Amino acid sequence: MKSFETIRDVVDNAIATHRGAEALYRQLRQRSEDQRAQILLDFMIKHEQQMETSLANLRKSGSDGVLGTYIQYTLEEPPKSYMASLEAEFPSPTADQVCDIGLRVDGYLVELFEGARKEIDAPKAIDYLKDLMDLEALERRKLSQTLNSLHDL
């Protein structure tokens, strides 16, 4: 069932996702015995902190009009329960699994923004969401490259 949310809610969900991913990576870091996985998780923790900060700054730069734009959209799964499902699936991840987790979290965020984007007609709100999607896409490319290079250690 779809409900009405604002663009601000969408951004807040993305920030919560990055915050939740950081917490997840910290927990997995403590449990993993795979040294390569630990190195990847250390990187992922820093990455999530940077993304949370970047999104918070982008949220601050949004106008009240854009951030207050309502859309009829609901996440399929809230960030907290999504992170809990990943934690349950990968209790002590290997390096390969850490890469998979990172890509899944990124896919969740892309789905969040694309889903919201499909429900909007307001040009300024569309541009704002596009900026968010572009930031996530750029970071996804950087993340993939870094994970691949760290994974090859």
mmCIF file with all atom_site columns, C-alpha atoms in Angstrom:
data_model
loop_
_atom_site.group_PDB
_atom_site.id
_atom_site.type_symbol
_atom_site.label_atom_id
_atom_site.label_alt_id
_atom_site.label_comp_id
_atom_site.label_asym_id
_atom_site.label_entity_id
_atom_site.label_seq_id
_atom_site.pdbx_PDB_ins_code
_atom_site.Cartn_x
_atom_site.Cartn_y
_atom_site.Cartn_z
_atom_site.occupancy
_atom_site.B_iso_or_equiv
_atom_site.pdbx_formal_charge
_atom_site.auth_seq_id
_atom_site.auth_comp_id
_atom_site.auth_asym_id
_atom_site.auth_atom_id
_atom_site.pdbx_PDB_model_num
ATOM 1   C CA . MET A 1 1   ? 0.000  0.000   0.000   1.00 0.00 ? 1   MET A CA 1
ATOM 2   C CA . LYS A 1 2   ? 1.361  3.353   -0.953  1.00 0.00 ? 2   LYS A CA 1
ATOM 3   C CA . SER A 1 3   ? 1.210  6.286   1.403   1.00 0.00 ? 3   SER A CA 1
ATOM 4   C CA . PHE A 1 4   ? 2.115  9.926   1.047   1.00 0.00 ? 4   PHE A CA 1
ATOM 5   C CA . GLU A 1 5   ? 5.641  10.971  1.924   1.00 0.00 ? 5   GLU A CA 1
ATOM 6   C CA . THR A 1 6   ? 7.690  14.056  1.232   1.00 0.00 ? 6   THR A CA 1
ATOM 7   C CA . ILE A 1 7   ? 11.004 14.330  -0.559  1.00 0.00 ? 7   ILE A CA 1
ATOM 8   C CA . ARG A 1 8   ? 12.398 15.148  2.902   1.00 0.00 ? 8   ARG A CA 1
ATOM 9   C CA . ASP A 1 9   ? 11.190 11.700  4.056   1.00 0.00 ? 9   ASP A CA 1
ATOM 10  C CA . VAL A 1 10  ? 12.919 10.046  1.112   1.00 0.00 ? 10  VAL A CA 1
ATOM 11  C CA . VAL A 1 11  ? 16.204 11.806  1.920   1.00 0.00 ? 11  VAL A CA 1
ATOM 12  C CA . ASP A 1 12  ? 15.809 10.966  5.611   1.00 0.00 ? 12  ASP A CA 1
ATOM 13  C CA . ASN A 1 13  ? 15.302 7.296   4.666   1.00 0.00 ? 13  ASN A CA 1
ATOM 14  C CA . ALA A 1 14  ? 18.489 7.396   2.591   1.00 0.00 ? 14  ALA A CA 1
ATOM 15  C CA . ILE A 1 15  ? 20.406 8.949   5.493   1.00 0.00 ? 15  ILE A CA 1
ATOM 16  C CA . ALA A 1 16  ? 18.959 6.283   7.816   1.00 0.00 ? 16  ALA A CA 1
ATOM 17  C CA . THR A 1 17  ? 20.061 3.622   5.340   1.00 0.00 ? 17  THR A CA 1
ATOM 18  C CA . HIS A 1 18  ? 23.654 4.885   5.361   1.00 0.00 ? 18  HIS A CA 1
ATOM 19  C CA . ARG A 1 19  ? 23.595 5.138   9.162   1.00 0.00 ? 19  ARG A CA 1
ATOM 20  C CA . GLY A 1 20  ? 22.160 1.623   9.415   1.00 0.00 ? 20  GLY A CA 1
ATOM 21  C CA . ALA A 1 21  ? 24.705 0.261   6.956   1.00 0.00 ? 21  ALA A CA 1
ATOM 22  C CA . GLU A 1 22  ? 27.528 1.766   9.012   1.00 0.00 ? 22  GLU A CA 1
ATOM 23  C CA . ALA A 1 23  ? 26.167 0.103   12.166  1.00 0.00 ? 23  ALA A CA 1
ATOM 24  C CA . LEU A 1 24  ? 25.782 -3.184  10.286  1.00 0.00 ? 24  LEU A CA 1
ATOM 25  C CA . TYR A 1 25  ? 29.374 -3.047  9.043   1.00 0.00 ? 25  TYR A CA 1
ATOM 26  C CA . ARG A 1 26  ? 30.629 -2.352  12.570  1.00 0.00 ? 26  ARG A CA 1
ATOM 27  C CA . GLN A 1 27  ? 28.768 -5.405  13.891  1.00 0.00 ? 27  GLN A CA 1
ATOM 28  C CA . LEU A 1 28  ? 29.989 -7.604  11.060  1.00 0.00 ? 28  LEU A CA 1
ATOM 29  C CA . ARG A 1 29  ? 33.538 -6.315  11.576  1.00 0.00 ? 29  ARG A CA 1
ATOM 30  C CA . GLN A 1 30  ? 33.474 -7.624  15.128  1.00 0.00 ? 30  GLN A CA 1
ATOM 31  C CA . ARG A 1 31  ? 32.216 -11.032 14.042  1.00 0.00 ? 31  ARG A CA 1
ATOM 32  C CA . SER A 1 32  ? 34.242 -11.674 10.915  1.00 0.00 ? 32  SER A CA 1
ATOM 33  C CA . GLU A 1 33  ? 37.422 -13.687 11.214  1.00 0.00 ? 33  GLU A CA 1
ATOM 34  C CA . ASP A 1 34  ? 38.366 -13.104 7.565   1.00 0.00 ? 34  ASP A CA 1
ATOM 35  C CA . GLN A 1 35  ? 41.159 -10.508 7.503   1.00 0.00 ? 35  GLN A CA 1
ATOM 36  C CA . ARG A 1 36  ? 40.305 -9.322  3.984   1.00 0.00 ? 36  ARG A CA 1
ATOM 37  C CA . ALA A 1 37  ? 36.663 -8.957  5.008   1.00 0.00 ? 37  ALA A CA 1
ATOM 38  C CA . GLN A 1 38  ? 37.748 -6.864  7.988   1.00 0.00 ? 38  GLN A CA 1
ATOM 39  C CA . ILE A 1 39  ? 39.736 -4.525  5.728   1.00 0.00 ? 39  ILE A CA 1
ATOM 40  C CA . LEU A 1 40  ? 36.740 -4.178  3.409   1.00 0.00 ? 40  LEU A CA 1
ATOM 41  C CA . LEU A 1 41  ? 34.402 -3.557  6.328   1.00 0.00 ? 41  LEU A CA 1
ATOM 42  C CA . ASP A 1 42  ? 36.713 -0.838  7.694   1.00 0.00 ? 42  ASP A CA 1
ATOM 43  C CA . PHE A 1 43  ? 36.531 0.852   4.308   1.00 0.00 ? 43  PHE A CA 1
ATOM 44  C CA . MET A 1 44  ? 32.752 0.417   4.148   1.00 0.00 ? 44  MET A CA 1
ATOM 45  C CA . ILE A 1 45  ? 32.308 2.031   7.572   1.00 0.00 ? 45  ILE A CA 1
ATOM 46  C CA . LYS A 1 46  ? 34.177 5.140   6.407   1.00 0.00 ? 46  LYS A CA 1
ATOM 47  C CA . HIS A 1 47  ? 32.292 5.154   3.122   1.00 0.00 ? 47  HIS A CA 1
ATOM 48  C CA . GLU A 1 48  ? 28.919 5.107   4.882   1.00 0.00 ? 48  GLU A CA 1
ATOM 49  C CA . GLN A 1 49  ? 29.972 7.932   7.211   1.00 0.00 ? 49  GLN A CA 1
ATOM 50  C CA . GLN A 1 50  ? 30.965 10.040  4.199   1.00 0.00 ? 50  GLN A CA 1
ATOM 51  C CA . MET A 1 51  ? 27.725 9.278   2.362   1.00 0.00 ? 51  MET A CA 1
ATOM 52  C CA . GLU A 1 52  ? 25.612 10.115  5.400   1.00 0.00 ? 52  GLU A CA 1
ATOM 53  C CA . THR A 1 53  ? 27.402 13.473  5.645   1.00 0.00 ? 53  THR A CA 1
ATOM 54  C CA . SER A 1 54  ? 27.061 14.144  1.910   1.00 0.00 ? 54  SER A CA 1
ATOM 55  C CA . LEU A 1 55  ? 23.330 13.420  1.943   1.00 0.00 ? 55  LEU A CA 1
ATOM 56  C CA . ALA A 1 56  ? 22.815 15.520  5.071   1.00 0.00 ? 56  ALA A CA 1
ATOM 57  C CA . ASN A 1 57  ? 24.555 18.429  3.320   1.00 0.00 ? 57  ASN A CA 1
ATOM 58  C CA . LEU A 1 58  ? 22.446 17.937  0.204   1.00 0.00 ? 58  LEU A CA 1
ATOM 59  C CA . ARG A 1 59  ? 19.341 17.863  2.402   1.00 0.00 ? 59  ARG A CA 1
ATOM 60  C CA . LYS A 1 60  ? 20.356 21.205  3.922   1.00 0.00 ? 60  LYS A CA 1
ATOM 61  C CA . SER A 1 61  ? 20.761 22.676  0.443   1.00 0.00 ? 61  SER A CA 1
ATOM 62  C CA . GLY A 1 62  ? 17.234 21.697  -0.602  1.00 0.00 ? 62  GLY A CA 1
ATOM 63  C CA . SER A 1 63  ? 14.537 24.332  -0.493  1.00 0.00 ? 63  SER A CA 1
ATOM 64  C CA . ASP A 1 64  ? 11.553 23.884  1.799   1.00 0.00 ? 64  ASP A CA 1
ATOM 65  C CA . GLY A 1 65  ? 9.349  23.784  -1.292  1.00 0.00 ? 65  GLY A CA 1
ATOM 66  C CA . VAL A 1 66  ? 11.240 20.901  -2.876  1.00 0.00 ? 66  VAL A CA 1
ATOM 67  C CA . LEU A 1 67  ? 11.751 18.970  0.364   1.00 0.00 ? 67  LEU A CA 1
ATOM 68  C CA . GLY A 1 68  ? 8.098  19.449  1.259   1.00 0.00 ? 68  GLY A CA 1
ATOM 69  C CA . THR A 1 69  ? 6.864  18.047  -2.061  1.00 0.00 ? 69  THR A CA 1
ATOM 70  C CA . TYR A 1 70  ? 4.513  15.145  -1.410  1.00 0.00 ? 70  TYR A CA 1
ATOM 71  C CA . ILE A 1 71  ? 4.646  11.943  -3.381  1.00 0.00 ? 71  ILE A CA 1
ATOM 72  C CA . GLN A 1 72  ? 2.586  8.797   -3.137  1.00 0.00 ? 72  GLN A CA 1
ATOM 73  C CA . TYR A 1 73  ? 5.320  6.317   -2.364  1.00 0.00 ? 73  TYR A CA 1
ATOM 74  C CA . THR A 1 74  ? 6.308  3.843   0.315   1.00 0.00 ? 74  THR A CA 1
ATOM 75  C CA . LEU A 1 75  ? 9.473  1.820   0.745   1.00 0.00 ? 75  LEU A CA 1
ATOM 76  C CA . GLU A 1 76  ? 8.985  -1.893  0.321   1.00 0.00 ? 76  GLU A CA 1
ATOM 77  C CA . GLU A 1 77  ? 11.142 -2.497  3.389   1.00 0.00 ? 77  GLU A CA 1
ATOM 78  C CA . PRO A 1 78  ? 12.236 0.127   5.946   1.00 0.00 ? 78  PRO A CA 1
ATOM 79  C CA . PRO A 1 79  ? 16.022 0.660   6.271   1.00 0.00 ? 79  PRO A CA 1
ATOM 80  C CA . LYS A 1 80  ? 16.228 -0.865  9.751   1.00 0.00 ? 80  LYS A CA 1
ATOM 81  C CA . SER A 1 81  ? 14.541 -4.136  8.778   1.00 0.00 ? 81  SER A CA 1
ATOM 82  C CA . TYR A 1 82  ? 16.544 -4.306  5.538   1.00 0.00 ? 82  TYR A CA 1
ATOM 83  C CA . MET A 1 83  ? 19.806 -4.075  7.496   1.00 0.00 ? 83  MET A CA 1
ATOM 84  C CA . ALA A 1 84  ? 18.542 -6.691  9.962   1.00 0.00 ? 84  ALA A CA 1
ATOM 85  C CA . SER A 1 85  ? 17.844 -9.084  7.075   1.00 0.00 ? 85  SER A CA 1
ATOM 86  C CA . LEU A 1 86  ? 21.381 -8.594  5.742   1.00 0.00 ? 86  LEU A CA 1
ATOM 87  C CA . GLU A 1 87  ? 22.846 -9.162  9.191   1.00 0.00 ? 87  GLU A CA 1
ATOM 88  C CA . ALA A 1 88  ? 20.896 -12.402 9.538   1.00 0.00 ? 88  ALA A CA 1
ATOM 89  C CA . GLU A 1 89  ? 21.945 -13.575 6.088   1.00 0.00 ? 89  GLU A CA 1
ATOM 90  C CA . PHE A 1 90  ? 25.648 -12.828 6.606   1.00 0.00 ? 90  PHE A CA 1
ATOM 91  C CA . PRO A 1 91  ? 26.476 -13.315 10.310  1.00 0.00 ? 91  PRO A CA 1
ATOM 92  C CA . SER A 1 92  ? 30.255 -13.623 9.717   1.00 0.00 ? 92  SER A CA 1
ATOM 93  C CA . PRO A 1 93  ? 30.945 -12.520 6.144   1.00 0.00 ? 93  PRO A CA 1
ATOM 94  C CA . THR A 1 94  ? 33.825 -13.366 3.877   1.00 0.00 ? 94  THR A CA 1
ATOM 95  C CA . ALA A 1 95  ? 35.393 -10.697 1.651   1.00 0.00 ? 95  ALA A CA 1
ATOM 96  C CA . ASP A 1 96  ? 33.160 -11.778 -1.248  1.00 0.00 ? 96  ASP A CA 1
ATOM 97  C CA . GLN A 1 97  ? 30.080 -11.485 0.926   1.00 0.00 ? 97  GLN A CA 1
ATOM 98  C CA . VAL A 1 98  ? 31.109 -8.010  2.127   1.00 0.00 ? 98  VAL A CA 1
ATOM 99  C CA . CYS A 1 99  ? 31.213 -6.898  -1.513  1.00 0.00 ? 99  CYS A CA 1
ATOM 100 C CA . ASP A 1 100 ? 27.787 -8.433  -2.065  1.00 0.00 ? 100 ASP A CA 1
ATOM 101 C CA . ILE A 1 101 ? 26.375 -6.662  0.991   1.00 0.00 ? 101 ILE A CA 1
ATOM 102 C CA . GLY A 1 102 ? 27.766 -3.309  -0.171  1.00 0.00 ? 102 GLY A CA 1
ATOM 103 C CA . LEU A 1 103 ? 26.228 -3.710  -3.605  1.00 0.00 ? 103 LEU A CA 1
ATOM 104 C CA . ARG A 1 104 ? 22.879 -4.744  -2.116  1.00 0.00 ? 104 ARG A CA 1
ATOM 105 C CA . VAL A 1 105 ? 22.783 -1.683  0.135   1.00 0.00 ? 105 VAL A CA 1
ATOM 106 C CA . ASP A 1 106 ? 23.600 0.472   -2.849  1.00 0.00 ? 106 ASP A CA 1
ATOM 107 C CA . GLY A 1 107 ? 20.864 -1.221  -4.886  1.00 0.00 ? 107 GLY A CA 1
ATOM 108 C CA . TYR A 1 108 ? 18.395 -0.548  -2.085  1.00 0.00 ? 108 TYR A CA 1
ATOM 109 C CA . LEU A 1 109 ? 19.228 3.168   -2.230  1.00 0.00 ? 109 LEU A CA 1
ATOM 110 C CA . VAL A 1 110 ? 19.003 3.327   -6.013  1.00 0.00 ? 110 VAL A CA 1
ATOM 111 C CA . GLU A 1 111 ? 15.592 1.655   -5.787  1.00 0.00 ? 111 GLU A CA 1
ATOM 112 C CA . LEU A 1 112 ? 14.536 4.205   -3.163  1.00 0.00 ? 112 LEU A CA 1
ATOM 113 C CA . PHE A 1 113 ? 15.396 7.183   -5.373  1.00 0.00 ? 113 PHE A CA 1
ATOM 114 C CA . GLU A 1 114 ? 14.159 5.653   -8.623  1.00 0.00 ? 114 GLU A CA 1
ATOM 115 C CA . GLY A 1 115 ? 10.867 4.673   -7.011  1.00 0.00 ? 115 GLY A CA 1
ATOM 116 C CA . ALA A 1 116 ? 10.379 8.193   -5.676  1.00 0.00 ? 116 ALA A CA 1
ATOM 117 C CA . ARG A 1 117 ? 11.411 9.714   -8.997  1.00 0.00 ? 117 ARG A CA 1
ATOM 118 C CA . LYS A 1 118 ? 8.728  7.776   -10.855 1.00 0.00 ? 118 LYS A CA 1
ATOM 119 C CA . GLU A 1 119 ? 6.046  9.283   -8.634  1.00 0.00 ? 119 GLU A CA 1
ATOM 120 C CA . ILE A 1 120 ? 6.969  12.977  -9.089  1.00 0.00 ? 120 ILE A CA 1
ATOM 121 C CA . ASP A 1 121 ? 5.872  15.518  -11.638 1.00 0.00 ? 121 ASP A CA 1
ATOM 122 C CA . ALA A 1 122 ? 7.329  18.696  -10.084 1.00 0.00 ? 122 ALA A CA 1
ATOM 123 C CA . PRO A 1 123 ? 10.402 19.745  -12.154 1.00 0.00 ? 123 PRO A CA 1
ATOM 124 C CA . LYS A 1 124 ? 12.424 21.140  -9.225  1.00 0.00 ? 124 LYS A CA 1
ATOM 125 C CA . ALA A 1 125 ? 11.774 18.043  -7.143  1.00 0.00 ? 125 ALA A CA 1
ATOM 126 C CA . ILE A 1 126 ? 12.766 15.869  -10.115 1.00 0.00 ? 126 ILE A CA 1
ATOM 127 C CA . ASP A 1 127 ? 16.035 17.810  -10.446 1.00 0.00 ? 127 ASP A CA 1
ATOM 128 C CA . TYR A 1 128 ? 16.706 17.448  -6.724  1.00 0.00 ? 128 TYR A CA 1
ATOM 129 C CA . LEU A 1 129 ? 16.118 13.683  -6.834  1.00 0.00 ? 129 LEU A CA 1
ATOM 130 C CA . LYS A 1 130 ? 18.321 13.474  -9.917  1.00 0.00 ? 130 LYS A CA 1
ATOM 131 C CA . ASP A 1 131 ? 21.118 15.153  -7.942  1.00 0.00 ? 131 ASP A CA 1
ATOM 132 C CA . LEU A 1 132 ? 20.664 12.552  -5.202  1.00 0.00 ? 132 LEU A CA 1
ATOM 133 C CA . MET A 1 133 ? 20.667 9.722   -7.736  1.00 0.00 ? 133 MET A CA 1
ATOM 134 C CA . ASP A 1 134 ? 23.779 11.141  -9.416  1.00 0.00 ? 134 ASP A CA 1
ATOM 135 C CA . LEU A 1 135 ? 25.586 11.330  -6.059  1.00 0.00 ? 135 LEU A CA 1
ATOM 136 C CA . GLU A 1 136 ? 24.681 7.725   -5.272  1.00 0.00 ? 136 GLU A CA 1
ATOM 137 C CA . ALA A 1 137 ? 25.653 6.564   -8.784  1.00 0.00 ? 137 ALA A CA 1
ATOM 138 C CA . LEU A 1 138 ? 29.047 8.291   -8.557  1.00 0.00 ? 138 LEU A CA 1
ATOM 139 C CA . GLU A 1 139 ? 29.671 6.791   -5.144  1.00 0.00 ? 139 GLU A CA 1
ATOM 140 C CA . ARG A 1 140 ? 28.554 3.380   -6.397  1.00 0.00 ? 140 ARG A CA 1
ATOM 141 C CA . ARG A 1 141 ? 31.168 3.480   -9.152  1.00 0.00 ? 141 ARG A CA 1
ATOM 142 C CA . LYS A 1 142 ? 33.867 4.563   -6.695  1.00 0.00 ? 142 LYS A CA 1
ATOM 143 C CA . LEU A 1 143 ? 32.757 1.935   -4.214  1.00 0.00 ? 143 LEU A CA 1
ATOM 144 C CA . SER A 1 144 ? 32.772 -0.837  -6.814  1.00 0.00 ? 144 SER A CA 1
ATOM 145 C CA . GLN A 1 145 ? 36.247 0.110   -7.989  1.00 0.00 ? 145 GLN A CA 1
ATOM 146 C CA . THR A 1 146 ? 37.603 0.303   -4.463  1.00 0.00 ? 146 THR A CA 1
ATOM 147 C CA . LEU A 1 147 ? 35.967 -2.950  -3.379  1.00 0.00 ? 147 LEU A CA 1
ATOM 148 C CA . ASN A 1 148 ? 37.404 -4.702  -6.404  1.00 0.00 ? 148 ASN A CA 1
ATOM 149 C CA . SER A 1 149 ? 40.899 -3.404  -5.724  1.00 0.00 ? 149 SER A CA 1
ATOM 150 C CA . LEU A 1 150 ? 40.708 -4.154  -1.975  1.00 0.00 ? 150 LEU A CA 1
ATOM 151 C CA . HIS A 1 151 ? 39.217 -7.551  -2.688  1.00 0.00 ? 151 HIS A CA 1
ATOM 152 C CA . ASP A 1 152 ? 42.235 -8.441  -4.837  1.00 0.00 ? 152 ASP A CA 1
ATOM 153 C CA . LEU A 1 153 ? 44.625 -7.955  -1.890  1.00 0.00 ? 153 LEU A CA 1
#
